[in-house]
Amino acid sequence: MSPEEQKVLREREKVYRKQLQKEAEKALHQSGLRLDQDAREQFESRYWQERRRIERDLRKEIEIRREQQLPVLSERLKSEFQPHQAPGPGTRSTSTPSTGPRH
């Protein structure tokens, strides 16, 4: 990874941490709790732990739903994109069902 890419990743991580810190502060404020600095840091740490757990659980749930829906999507796309051959010498249209050889 180039130094520039590393710098970009560090910046993203910094922004993400600031966002989480703001959200933890908001949750603390909304709770109405008045905590000293140590308890405040513990609250923030627990908030982050629980937030990661919730996000992990949601990712799992989404992955399960995606896996259930992918076969349906695949079949729909398969039927939508099956090659449609133009009728010509020696070919049959795919829009007309074949009834087998006629005698």
Coordinates of C-alpha atoms in Angstrom, one line a residue:
M1 CA 0.0 0.0 0.0
S2 CA 1.4 3.4 -1.0
P3 CA 2.1 6.0 1.7
E4 CA -0.7 8.1 0.2
E5 CA -3.2 5.3 0.6
Q6 CA -2.1 4.7 4.1
K7 CA -2.6 8.4 4.9
V8 CA -6.1 8.3 3.4
L9 CA -6.9 5.2 5.6
R10 CA -5.6 6.9 8.7
E11 CA -7.7 10.0 7.9
R12 CA -10.8 7.8 7.4
E13 CA -10.2 6.0 10.7
K14 CA -9.7 9.4 12.5
V15 CA -13.0 10.7 11.1
Y16 CA -14.8 7.4 12.1
R17 CA -13.5 7.6 15.6
K18 CA -14.6 11.2 16.0
Q19 CA -18.0 10.3 14.7
L20 CA -18.3 7.5 17.2
Q21 CA -17.1 9.8 20.0
K22 CA -19.8 12.3 19.1
E23 CA -22.4 9.6 19.1
A24 CA -21.3 8.3 22.5
E25 CA -21.4 11.8 23.9
K26 CA -24.9 12.3 22.4
A27 CA -26.0 9.0 24.0
L28 CA -24.6 10.1 27.3
H29 CA -26.2 13.5 27.1
Q30 CA -29.6 11.9 26.2
S31 CA -29.3 9.5 29.1
G32 CA -29.2 12.4 31.6
L33 CA -26.3 10.8 33.5
R34 CA -23.8 13.1 35.2
L35 CA -20.5 11.1 35.2
D36 CA -17.0 11.9 36.3
Q37 CA -14.2 11.5 33.8
D38 CA -13.4 7.8 34.6
A39 CA -17.1 6.8 34.4
R40 CA -17.5 8.8 31.2
E41 CA -14.6 7.0 29.6
Q42 CA -16.1 3.6 30.7
F43 CA -19.5 4.7 29.3
E44 CA -17.9 5.6 26.0
S45 CA -16.0 2.3 25.8
R46 CA -19.1 0.3 26.5
Y47 CA -21.0 2.3 23.9
W48 CA -18.4 1.5 21.3
Q49 CA -18.4 -2.2 22.3
E50 CA -22.2 -2.4 22.0
R51 CA -22.2 -0.4 18.8
R52 CA -19.7 -2.8 17.2
R53 CA -21.8 -5.8 18.4
I54 CA -25.0 -4.3 16.9
E55 CA -23.2 -3.5 13.6
R56 CA -21.8 -7.1 13.5
D57 CA -25.2 -8.6 14.2
L58 CA -26.8 -6.4 11.5
R59 CA -24.1 -7.4 9.0
K60 CA -24.8 -11.1 9.7
E61 CA -28.5 -10.6 9.3
I62 CA -28.0 -8.8 6.0
E63 CA -25.6 -11.5 4.7
I64 CA -28.2 -14.2 5.6
R65 CA -30.9 -12.3 3.7
R66 CA -28.6 -11.7 0.8
E67 CA -27.7 -15.4 0.6
Q68 CA -31.4 -16.3 0.6
Q69 CA -32.2 -13.8 -2.3
L70 CA -29.2 -14.5 -4.5
P71 CA -30.6 -17.7 -6.1
V72 CA -33.8 -15.9 -7.0
L73 CA -31.8 -13.1 -8.5
S74 CA -29.6 -15.5 -10.4
E75 CA -32.6 -17.3 -11.9
R76 CA -34.3 -14.1 -12.9
L77 CA -31.2 -12.8 -14.6
K78 CA -30.6 -16.1 -16.3
S79 CA -34.0 -16.1 -17.8
E80 CA -33.7 -12.4 -18.7
F81 CA -30.4 -12.8 -20.5
Q82 CA -30.7 -16.2 -22.1
P83 CA -29.6 -15.8 -25.7
H84 CA -32.5 -15.1 -28.0
Q85 CA -31.6 -16.4 -31.5
A86 CA -33.2 -14.8 -34.5
P87 CA -35.0 -17.4 -36.7
G88 CA -33.0 -18.3 -39.7
P89 CA -32.0 -21.3 -41.7
G90 CA -31.7 -24.3 -39.3
T91 CA -32.5 -22.3 -36.2
R92 CA -35.7 -22.1 -34.1
S93 CA -37.0 -19.1 -32.3
T94 CA -36.7 -19.5 -28.5
S95 CA -40.0 -17.7 -28.1
T96 CA -41.9 -20.7 -29.7
P97 CA -41.9 -23.9 -27.6
S98 CA -40.5 -26.9 -29.4
T99 CA -42.8 -29.8 -29.7
G100 CA -40.2 -32.2 -31.0
P101 CA -39.8 -33.6 -34.5
R102 CA -42.8 -33.8 -36.7
H103 CA -43.4 -36.7 -39.0

